[in-house]
XYZ file of N, CA and C in Angstrom:
747
model
N 43.561 29.121 -28.217
C 43.302 29.085 -26.786
C 44.310 28.156 -26.122
N 44.955 28.666 -25.099
C 45.989 27.886 -24.425
C 45.355 26.879 -23.472
N 45.825 25.641 -23.516
C 45.323 24.599 -22.634
C 46.345 24.306 -21.547
N 45.856 23.919 -20.380
C 46.737 23.639 -19.248
C 46.634 22.155 -18.910
N 47.648 21.379 -19.333
C 47.586 19.918 -19.115
C 47.357 19.539 -17.665
N 47.968 20.280 -16.747
C 47.838 19.919 -15.324
C 46.392 20.108 -14.868
N 45.794 21.249 -15.288
C 44.409 21.501 -14.897
C 43.457 20.485 -15.515
N 43.718 20.149 -16.779
C 42.865 19.145 -17.448
C 42.978 17.798 -16.747
N 44.205 17.418 -16.391
C 44.412 16.151 -15.689
C 43.697 16.154 -14.347
N 43.763 17.287 -13.651
C 43.092 17.387 -12.354
C 41.583 17.268 -12.509
N 41.050 17.907 -13.584
C 39.614 17.823 -13.825
C 39.188 16.397 -14.130
N 39.952 15.701 -14.964
C 39.650 14.305 -15.288
C 39.688 13.439 -14.038
N 40.696 13.675 -13.169
C 40.809 12.903 -11.937
C 39.601 13.145 -11.044
N 39.166 14.417 -10.965
C 37.995 14.744 -10.148
C 36.751 14.019 -10.652
N 36.567 14.016 -11.984
C 35.409 13.333 -12.567
C 35.443 11.846 -12.259
N 36.640 11.246 -12.380
C 36.764 9.815 -12.112
C 36.480 9.509 -10.650
N 36.976 10.357 -9.743
C 36.734 10.131 -8.319
C 35.255 10.252 -7.994
N 34.608 11.262 -8.595
C 33.173 11.423 -8.357
C 32.395 10.234 -8.890
N 32.788 9.778 -10.081
C 32.121 8.600 -10.644
C 32.323 7.396 -9.756
N 33.534 7.253 -9.220
C 33.803 6.134 -8.327
C 32.957 6.207 -7.079
N 32.798 7.450 -6.557
C 31.961 7.613 -5.379
C 30.527 7.231 -5.675
N 30.030 7.614 -6.847
C 28.648 7.287 -7.195
C 28.450 5.787 -7.287
N 29.405 5.088 -7.868
C 29.299 3.636 -7.972
C 29.353 3.004 -6.590
N 30.285 3.486 -5.769
C 30.449 2.905 -4.439
C 29.218 3.137 -3.579
N 28.508 4.271 -3.815
C 27.360 4.591 -2.981
C 26.263 3.541 -3.090
N 26.263 2.774 -4.164
C 25.262 1.736 -4.314
C 25.327 0.693 -3.224
N 26.513 0.493 -2.653
C 26.664 -0.481 -1.578
C 26.613 0.171 -0.211
N 26.576 1.502 -0.148
C 26.608 2.173 1.148
C 25.339 1.942 1.940
N 24.194 1.798 1.254
C 22.955 1.594 1.997
C 22.922 0.244 2.714
N 23.138 -0.887 2.020
C 23.156 -2.155 2.763
C 24.233 -2.187 3.836
N 25.355 -1.525 3.603
C 26.384 -1.463 4.641
C 25.857 -0.748 5.880
N 25.137 0.354 5.676
C 24.588 1.106 6.805
C 23.563 0.285 7.563
N 22.687 -0.415 6.829
C 21.666 -1.242 7.478
C 22.310 -2.379 8.259
N 23.226 -3.090 7.635
C 23.863 -4.219 8.315
C 24.634 -3.780 9.555
N 25.203 -2.588 9.517
C 25.937 -2.083 10.680
C 25.021 -1.850 11.877
N 23.716 -1.670 11.610
C 22.762 -1.439 12.697
C 22.178 -2.729 13.252
N 22.550 -3.864 12.690
C 22.187 -5.165 13.248
C 20.742 -5.577 13.107
N 20.155 -5.565 11.903
C 18.780 -6.048 11.756
C 18.694 -7.548 12.037
N 17.560 -7.986 12.512
C 17.363 -9.428 12.679
C 16.852 -10.053 11.387
N 16.292 -9.228 10.513
C 15.879 -9.683 9.181
C 15.969 -8.493 8.241
N 16.671 -8.678 7.135
C 16.855 -7.604 6.155
C 16.584 -8.190 4.781
N 15.448 -7.808 4.212
C 15.020 -8.304 2.908
C 15.376 -7.250 1.860
N 16.422 -7.503 1.086
C 16.784 -6.546 0.035
C 15.763 -6.568 -1.096
N 15.052 -7.690 -1.243
C 14.001 -7.835 -2.253
C 14.545 -7.570 -3.657
N 15.751 -8.063 -3.887
C 16.394 -7.837 -5.188
C 16.433 -9.087 -6.057
N 15.649 -10.090 -5.689
C 15.594 -11.299 -6.512
C 14.983 -10.986 -7.880
N 15.474 -11.664 -8.893
C 14.928 -11.486 -10.244
C 14.115 -12.695 -10.696
N 14.139 -13.761 -9.915
C 13.353 -14.953 -10.245
C 13.180 -15.792 -8.983
N 12.354 -16.801 -9.070
C 12.141 -17.696 -7.938
C 11.055 -17.188 -7.011
N 10.864 -17.906 -5.903
C 9.810 -17.553 -4.948
C 10.344 -17.233 -3.564
N 11.660 -17.237 -3.367
C 12.235 -16.982 -2.050
C 12.743 -15.548 -1.947
N 12.274 -14.843 -0.925
C 12.790 -13.518 -0.579
C 13.831 -13.724 0.514
N 15.085 -13.655 0.144
C 16.165 -13.994 1.062
C 16.431 -12.868 2.060
N 16.809 -13.261 3.273
C 17.276 -12.283 4.246
C 18.789 -12.192 4.164
N 19.288 -10.955 4.216
C 20.730 -10.749 4.254
C 21.275 -11.207 5.597
N 20.502 -10.964 6.654
C 20.901 -11.382 7.995
C 19.762 -12.187 8.614
N 20.099 -13.098 9.503
C 19.077 -13.908 10.136
C 18.672 -15.088 9.279
N 17.696 -15.815 9.751
C 17.275 -17.047 9.078
C 15.763 -17.031 8.846
N 15.266 -15.879 8.422
C 13.822 -15.719 8.293
C 13.428 -15.441 6.847
N 13.892 -16.278 5.939
C 13.542 -16.087 4.536
C 12.030 -16.030 4.348
N 11.614 -15.208 3.380
C 10.207 -15.096 3.063
C 9.879 -15.785 1.754
N 8.599 -15.834 1.446
C 8.125 -16.447 0.206
C 7.309 -15.434 -0.583
N 7.704 -15.216 -1.844
C 6.899 -14.380 -2.730
C 5.612 -15.134 -3.055
N 4.491 -14.483 -2.820
C 3.190 -15.119 -2.996
C 2.366 -14.349 -4.024
N 1.711 -15.067 -4.917
C 0.904 -14.492 -5.998
C 1.741 -13.632 -6.943
N 2.991 -14.033 -7.127
C 3.826 -13.557 -8.247
C 4.001 -12.047 -8.354
N 4.619 -11.416 -7.359
C 5.026 -10.028 -7.569
C 5.942 -9.927 -8.785
N 5.988 -8.756 -9.391
C 6.811 -8.531 -10.571
C 8.248 -8.280 -10.132
N 9.064 -9.339 -10.137
C 10.428 -9.250 -9.622
C 11.357 -8.547 -10.613
N 12.452 -8.016 -10.050
C 13.523 -7.501 -10.884
C 13.289 -6.133 -11.490
N 12.332 -5.378 -10.959
C 12.157 -4.018 -11.438
C 13.240 -3.117 -10.839
N 13.354 -1.920 -11.378
C 14.361 -0.984 -10.882
C 14.129 -0.689 -9.405
N 15.192 -0.777 -8.614
C 15.089 -0.558 -7.179
C 14.888 0.896 -6.808
N 14.630 1.122 -5.527
C 14.297 2.459 -5.041
C 15.459 3.152 -4.355
N 16.537 2.427 -4.092
C 17.710 3.003 -3.440
C 18.823 3.122 -4.466
N 19.195 4.329 -4.846
C 20.234 4.618 -5.840
C 19.852 4.161 -7.252
N 18.688 3.527 -7.395
C 18.320 2.960 -8.696
C 19.385 2.019 -9.241
N 20.085 1.331 -8.351
C 21.132 0.416 -8.806
C 20.813 -1.033 -8.477
N 19.750 -1.286 -7.717
C 19.406 -2.662 -7.385
C 18.048 -2.977 -7.984
N 17.442 -4.073 -7.524
C 16.121 -4.456 -8.013
C 15.115 -4.390 -6.867
N 13.852 -4.345 -7.242
C 12.769 -4.364 -6.257
C 11.536 -4.971 -6.903
N 10.688 -5.634 -6.127
C 9.465 -6.187 -6.700
C 8.376 -5.135 -6.832
N 7.528 -5.312 -7.841
C 6.332 -4.504 -7.970
C 5.131 -5.293 -7.457
N 4.286 -4.644 -6.673
C 3.098 -5.274 -6.113
C 1.860 -4.623 -6.734
N 0.889 -5.440 -7.123
C -0.268 -4.873 -7.811
C -1.589 -5.488 -7.369
N -1.613 -6.057 -6.173
C -2.841 -6.689 -5.703
C -2.669 -8.183 -5.582
N -2.953 -8.738 -4.412
C -2.747 -10.147 -4.065
C -1.270 -10.464 -3.814
N -0.347 -9.692 -4.411
C 1.084 -9.959 -4.246
C 1.533 -9.614 -2.829
N 2.473 -10.418 -2.319
C 2.997 -10.160 -0.983
C 4.196 -11.051 -0.729
N 4.888 -10.777 0.365
C 5.955 -11.636 0.872
C 5.537 -12.111 2.253
N 5.569 -13.409 2.477
C 5.164 -14.004 3.750
C 6.392 -14.596 4.430
N 6.635 -14.203 5.672
C 7.772 -14.723 6.438
C 7.347 -14.896 7.894
N 6.408 -15.795 8.119
C 5.814 -15.945 9.443
C 6.815 -16.394 10.502
N 7.898 -17.040 10.094
C 8.885 -17.488 11.086
C 9.476 -16.313 11.847
N 9.491 -15.122 11.244
C 10.047 -13.950 11.921
C 9.250 -13.599 13.166
N 7.942 -13.745 13.086
C 7.108 -13.389 14.237
C 7.236 -14.405 15.368
N 7.902 -15.521 15.108
C 7.983 -16.571 16.126
C 9.141 -16.372 17.091
N 9.865 -15.264 16.940
C 10.862 -14.906 17.951
C 10.157 -14.703 19.288
N 10.816 -15.056 20.353
C 10.180 -14.950 21.666
C 10.600 -13.717 22.439
N 11.592 -12.968 21.938
C 12.077 -11.797 22.661
C 12.074 -10.578 21.746
N 11.355 -9.533 22.170
C 11.303 -8.269 21.438
C 11.476 -7.117 22.435
N 12.703 -6.844 22.851
C 12.912 -5.707 23.773
C 12.401 -4.400 23.177
N 12.630 -4.239 21.893
C 12.136 -3.095 21.136
C 11.802 -3.552 19.736
N 11.552 -2.612 18.837
C 11.153 -2.978 17.473
C 11.415 -1.813 16.524
N 11.873 -2.132 15.325
C 11.911 -1.158 14.238
C 11.444 -1.830 12.959
N 10.559 -1.162 12.232
C 10.145 -1.554 10.890
C 10.644 -0.466 9.935
N 11.308 -0.875 8.853
C 11.975 0.083 7.972
C 11.833 -0.373 6.523
N 11.445 0.540 5.626
C 11.332 0.176 4.210
C 11.298 1.433 3.350
N 11.655 1.242 2.068
C 11.491 2.258 1.036
C 10.315 1.842 0.168
N 9.466 2.793 -0.182
C 8.276 2.448 -0.951
C 8.056 3.448 -2.084
N 7.496 2.940 -3.167
C 7.005 3.779 -4.260
C 5.490 3.754 -4.212
N 4.873 4.921 -4.100
C 3.427 5.044 -3.989
C 2.822 5.199 -5.383
N 1.822 4.379 -5.709
C 1.186 4.480 -7.027
C -0.333 4.637 -6.950
N -0.900 4.694 -5.746
C -2.336 4.961 -5.633
C -2.618 5.567 -4.259
N -3.729 6.291 -4.153
C -4.081 6.894 -2.868
C -5.578 6.809 -2.589
N -6.215 5.794 -3.129
C -7.657 5.639 -2.927
C -8.008 4.429 -2.081
N -7.022 3.593 -1.754
C -7.275 2.414 -0.928
C -6.206 2.324 0.164
N -6.607 1.851 1.334
C -5.625 1.554 2.371
C -4.722 0.429 1.891
N -3.433 0.529 2.185
C -2.492 -0.508 1.755
C -1.363 -0.602 2.756
N -0.929 -1.830 3.020
C 0.048 -2.095 4.069
C 1.451 -2.320 3.498
N 2.433 -1.825 4.231
C 3.833 -1.975 3.841
C 4.440 -3.193 4.526
N 4.486 -3.187 5.850
C 5.021 -4.300 6.638
C 4.099 -4.519 7.822
N 3.740 -5.775 8.070
C 2.678 -6.060 9.029
C 3.014 -7.284 9.880
N 2.936 -7.129 11.181
C 2.807 -8.267 12.081
C 1.327 -8.413 12.414
N 0.831 -9.633 12.438
C -0.554 -9.918 12.808
C -0.548 -11.090 13.778
N -1.641 -11.254 14.514
C -1.795 -12.447 15.325
C -2.258 -13.591 14.427
N -2.176 -14.806 14.927
C -2.508 -15.971 14.115
C -3.945 -15.930 13.616
N -4.842 -15.218 14.369
C -6.241 -15.155 13.960
C -6.580 -13.831 13.272
N -5.540 -13.065 12.872
C -5.772 -11.883 12.064
C -5.975 -10.592 12.817
N -5.789 -10.599 14.134
C -5.912 -9.354 14.884
C -4.640 -8.519 14.746
N -4.731 -7.255 15.088
C -3.658 -6.322 14.789
C -2.463 -6.460 15.732
N -1.302 -6.278 15.145
C -0.022 -6.186 15.843
C 0.763 -5.103 15.093
N 2.010 -4.794 15.476
C 2.715 -3.657 14.859
C 2.753 -3.712 13.334
N 2.503 -2.544 12.709
C 2.471 -2.449 11.249
C 2.712 -1.009 10.812
N 3.215 -0.853 9.588
C 3.260 0.451 8.942
C 2.491 0.353 7.628
N 1.769 1.414 7.288
C 0.875 1.363 6.146
C 0.612 2.749 5.581
N -0.050 2.771 4.437
C -0.557 3.987 3.813
C -2.047 4.010 4.109
N -2.473 4.968 4.900
C -3.800 4.940 5.503
C -4.871 5.557 4.597
N -6.106 5.141 4.845
C -7.293 5.799 4.327
C -8.239 6.031 5.507
N -8.957 7.160 5.551
C -9.049 8.175 4.493
C -8.017 9.297 4.609
N -7.095 9.220 5.575
C -6.178 10.342 5.803
C -5.143 10.488 4.690
N -4.867 9.386 3.968
C -3.856 9.328 2.907
C -2.443 9.544 3.439
N -2.250 9.413 4.736
C -0.939 9.578 5.351
C -0.317 8.219 5.642
N 0.991 8.211 5.903
C 1.603 7.010 6.434
C 1.167 6.852 7.885
N 1.098 5.605 8.332
C 0.522 5.339 9.650
C 1.256 4.185 10.322
N 1.444 4.304 11.637
C 1.815 3.161 12.475
C 0.558 2.751 13.231
N 0.311 1.440 13.330
C -0.807 0.961 14.141
C -0.490 -0.414 14.682
N -1.089 -0.757 15.812
C -0.866 -2.087 16.381
C -2.080 -2.609 17.144
N -3.230 -1.953 17.009
C -4.416 -2.360 17.751
C -4.487 -1.739 19.126
N -3.372 -1.172 19.576
C -3.316 -0.501 20.872
C -3.208 1.004 20.681
N -2.476 1.418 19.673
C -2.285 2.832 19.402
C -2.087 3.059 17.907
N -2.223 4.303 17.493
C -1.978 4.690 16.110
C -1.189 5.996 16.094
N -0.454 6.217 15.012
C 0.280 7.461 14.814
C 0.342 7.742 13.329
N 0.230 9.003 12.947
C 0.138 9.395 11.552
C 1.274 10.344 11.175
N 1.743 10.217 9.951
C 2.757 11.138 9.442
C 2.124 12.488 9.138
N 2.952 13.526 9.142
C 2.499 14.821 8.642
C 2.572 14.835 7.118
N 3.467 14.041 6.568
C 3.596 13.919 5.112
C 2.380 13.202 4.525
N 1.833 13.754 3.457
C 0.826 13.066 2.654
C 1.525 12.633 1.373
N 1.821 11.335 1.225
C 2.632 10.891 0.083
C 1.949 11.171 -1.245
N 2.775 11.470 -2.234
C 2.293 11.757 -3.581
C 2.538 10.567 -4.499
N 1.624 10.380 -5.417
C 1.739 9.286 -6.373
C 2.990 9.461 -7.221
N 3.703 8.357 -7.422
C 4.891 8.366 -8.255
C 6.164 8.748 -7.528
N 6.080 8.989 -6.217
C 7.265 9.369 -5.465
C 7.696 8.255 -4.519
N 8.992 8.290 -4.177
C 9.595 7.287 -3.297
C 9.728 7.862 -1.887
N 9.413 7.039 -0.892
C 9.491 7.464 0.501
C 10.200 6.399 1.345
N 10.876 6.885 2.364
C 11.555 6.036 3.342
C 10.734 6.114 4.627
N 10.163 4.983 5.055
C 9.231 4.952 6.174
C 9.774 4.049 7.273
N 9.785 4.562 8.502
C 10.343 3.827 9.638
C 9.448 4.033 10.862
N 9.211 2.968 11.610
C 8.573 3.075 12.917
C 9.467 2.379 13.938
N 9.717 3.041 15.073
C 10.569 2.477 16.113
C 9.819 2.437 17.445
N 10.132 1.437 18.257
C 9.621 1.337 19.631
C 10.795 0.939 20.517
N 11.074 1.722 21.565
C 12.214 1.410 22.418
C 11.791 0.557 23.609
N 12.736 0.234 24.466
C 12.468 -0.655 25.602
C 11.538 -0.025 26.634
N 11.356 1.289 26.565
C 10.422 1.973 27.468
C 9.063 2.202 26.819
N 8.844 1.567 25.667
C 7.571 1.624 24.942
C 7.293 2.974 24.290
N 8.343 3.773 24.096
C 8.193 5.033 23.382
C 8.436 4.794 21.896
N 7.510 5.250 21.068
C 7.617 5.007 19.641
C 7.721 6.293 18.835
N 8.313 6.169 17.645
C 8.442 7.295 16.725
C 8.182 6.809 15.307
N 7.432 7.592 14.553
C 7.200 7.339 13.134
C 7.993 8.365 12.332
N 8.839 7.871 11.428
C 9.682 8.730 10.603
C 9.278 8.598 9.132
N 9.402 9.690 8.402
C 9.277 9.665 6.950
C 10.440 10.471 6.374
N 11.184 9.852 5.464
C 12.341 10.489 4.844
C 13.314 11.058 5.873
N 13.536 10.259 6.925
C 14.530 10.610 7.928
C 14.075 11.578 8.990
N 12.849 12.094 8.889
C 12.347 13.078 9.834
C 11.300 12.462 10.756
N 11.430 12.707 12.070
C 10.424 12.249 13.028
C 9.141 13.056 12.819
N 8.034 12.363 12.586
C 6.780 13.053 12.289
C 5.672 12.751 13.287
N 5.864 11.751 14.149
C 4.864 11.449 15.171
C 5.523 10.640 16.278
N 5.033 10.831 17.489
C 5.501 10.069 18.642
C 4.298 9.386 19.292
N 4.521 8.216 19.856
C 3.429 7.464 20.451
C 3.979 6.566 21.563
N 3.079 5.978 22.310
C 3.437 5.021 23.362
C 2.641 3.746 23.145
N 3.304 2.600 23.220
C 2.611 1.327 23.021
C 3.312 0.203 23.760
N 2.554 -0.744 24.194
C 3.095 -1.944 24.825
C 3.173 -3.115 23.852
N 2.649 -2.932 22.662
C 2.527 -4.051 21.726
C 3.882 -4.472 21.158
N 4.017 -5.788 21.005
C 5.143 -6.401 20.314
C 4.588 -7.553 19.467
N 5.342 -8.025 18.491
C 4.892 -9.208 17.745
C 4.692 -10.397 18.677
N 3.706 -11.233 18.366
C 3.429 -12.430 19.152
C 4.148 -13.630 18.557
N 4.549 -14.542 19.417
C 5.375 -15.668 18.974
C 4.604 -16.665 18.108
N 3.275 -16.563 18.068
C 2.507 -17.467 17.203
C 1.794 -16.695 16.099
N 2.402 -15.562 15.707
C 1.727 -14.697 14.761
C 2.213 -14.817 13.330
N 1.940 -13.777 12.548
C 2.231 -13.733 11.127
C 3.059 -12.487 10.821
N 3.879 -12.560 9.761
C 4.599 -11.383 9.284
C 4.491 -11.333 7.771
N 4.099 -10.173 7.254
C 3.852 -10.024 5.827
C 4.383 -8.686 5.336
N 4.975 -8.686 4.147
C 5.360 -7.469 3.451
C 4.403 -7.296 2.280
N 3.687 -6.170 2.245
C 2.837 -5.869 1.110
C 1.380 -6.252 1.238
N 0.935 -6.663 2.425
C -0.477 -7.005 2.616
C -0.751 -7.125 4.107
N -2.025 -7.256 4.469
C -2.438 -7.401 5.860
C -3.349 -8.615 5.985
N -3.414 -9.146 7.180
C -4.356 -10.217 7.492
C -5.395 -9.670 8.458
N -6.654 -9.738 8.097
C -7.747 -9.259 8.933
C -8.700 -10.398 9.247
N -9.387 -10.235 10.374
C -10.375 -11.238 10.765
C -11.745 -10.577 10.822
N -12.574 -10.868 9.838
C -13.943 -10.369 9.808
C -14.868 -11.584 9.948
N -15.132 -11.973 11.207
C -15.922 -13.184 11.463
C -15.297 -14.377 10.746
N -13.957 -14.499 10.892
C -13.251 -15.480 10.074
C -13.068 -16.825 10.781
N -13.459 -16.934 12.042
C -13.349 -18.188 12.777
C -11.933 -18.765 12.738
N -10.946 -17.881 12.952
C -9.564 -18.348 13.004
C -8.882 -18.462 11.665
N -9.555 -18.085 10.579
C -8.963 -18.116 9.247
C -8.937 -16.699 8.681
N -7.887 -15.933 8.993
C -7.859 -14.522 8.589
C -7.855 -14.347 7.073
N -8.395 -13.214 6.657
C -8.512 -12.876 5.244
C -7.392 -11.910 4.875
N -6.726 -12.161 3.750
C -5.676 -11.281 3.277
C -6.306 -10.113 2.525
N -5.893 -8.880 2.870
C -6.458 -7.726 2.184
C -5.508 -6.536 2.269
N -5.982 -5.378 1.874
C -5.251 -4.108 1.850
C -3.827 -4.277 1.318
N -3.762 -4.782 0.096
C -2.481 -5.049 -0.567
C -1.793 -3.756 -0.971
N -0.446 -3.802 -0.988
C 0.324 -2.677 -1.472
C 0.270 -2.615 -2.994
N 0.197 -1.397 -3.526
C 0.262 -1.169 -4.968
C 1.477 -0.288 -5.231
N 2.433 -0.802 -5.963
C 3.679 -0.077 -6.176
C 4.861 -0.964 -5.858
N 5.947 -0.355 -5.404
C 7.145 -1.114 -5.070
C 7.457 -0.995 -3.584
N 8.098 -2.028 -3.048
C 8.668 -2.011 -1.704
C 10.096 -2.512 -1.834
N 11.021 -1.843 -1.175
C 12.436 -2.186 -1.316
C 13.138 -2.072 0.035
N 14.182 -2.870 0.209
C 15.086 -2.763 1.356
C 14.314 -2.783 2.680
N 13.486 -3.798 2.884
C 12.684 -3.909 4.103
C 13.515 -4.564 5.210
N 13.559 -3.929 6.365
C 14.367 -4.446 7.475
C 13.569 -4.405 8.770
N 13.854 -5.383 9.637
C 13.213 -5.481 10.952
C 14.309 -5.632 11.999
N 14.156 -4.919 13.105
C 15.118 -4.955 14.202
C 14.376 -5.257 15.501
N 15.084 -5.865 16.458
C 14.473 -6.111 17.760
C 14.885 -5.043 18.769
N 15.118 -3.850 18.262
C 15.406 -2.676 19.078
C 14.963 -1.446 18.290
N 14.968 -0.309 18.949
C 14.629 0.937 18.268
C 15.885 1.544 17.654
N 15.871 1.778 16.350
C 16.938 2.574 15.762
C 16.919 3.967 16.383
N 18.085 4.536 16.582
C 18.159 5.909 17.083
C 17.813 6.879 15.962
N 17.518 8.110 16.329
C 17.222 9.129 15.331
C 18.403 9.336 14.398
N 19.606 9.259 14.939
C 20.796 9.455 14.101
C 20.981 8.297 13.132
N 20.621 7.078 13.552
C 20.696 5.935 12.640
C 19.678 6.068 11.510
N 18.474 6.495 11.843
C 17.448 6.677 10.815
C 17.911 7.717 9.798
N 18.459 8.821 10.292
C 18.964 9.863 9.393
C 20.088 9.322 8.519
N 21.010 8.564 9.141
C 22.134 8.008 8.387
C 21.667 7.040 7.313
N 20.681 6.208 7.625
C 20.160 5.263 6.636
C 19.505 6.016 5.476
N 18.749 7.042 5.813
C 18.080 7.817 4.759
C 19.110 8.479 3.846
N 20.118 9.086 4.443
C 21.142 9.750 3.644
C 21.915 8.731 2.788
N 22.149 7.531 3.341
C 22.861 6.492 2.589
C 22.047 5.992 1.402
N 20.717 6.137 1.489
C 19.856 5.648 0.414
C 19.590 6.645 -0.686
N 20.031 7.877 -0.515
C 19.775 8.897 -1.532
C 20.722 8.782 -2.699
């Protein structure tokens, strides 16, 4: 069988270029997020310690109740992400102490591992545990949900156990909101709510007040993984959400 050195060389070059693209794509997601200007971007790729560092901003969080750090990440499977299994969470209350929120975006990748309990992804709460903007996996609908105590919106997607999802909620300066799953707009809503300057911010759990006399109770913990959590003080555009989703595949 006759071999063609030029064709073989071209094939090898193509394979190398494709491999290079695959390696480079691992950094394309954080590049896309940073280009959109988050005020806090938690890559959640720490393998030890108790600090969840922000890539941008000065709102570092604290890993609480020992999430399982350093597991395989959810974006390209090239980074790390924490596993949450009850009581685990990241607390970064300084983020809620910003005094200006023209708009808002909450953005994260999640691995779903249960569908029998309500569980929160990213949550702003008031200091006494009342509701503020949040995204979560709802019960009994089993859908992704945006809620803030003023309004609610539900995804059309019903997440499946063992699968990874990209979940985003945006609110623009005119109080128009959109809930996205995997880059697709699935619900629209209107709300006046913004985080309060004396409130709380948590990844992987919620603070509720059930006759708590100003001492909110932590509950509805996330079970599974949360990765690449970002917060913005504006609404990402639909094209930005699509671009971020595509960059994370």
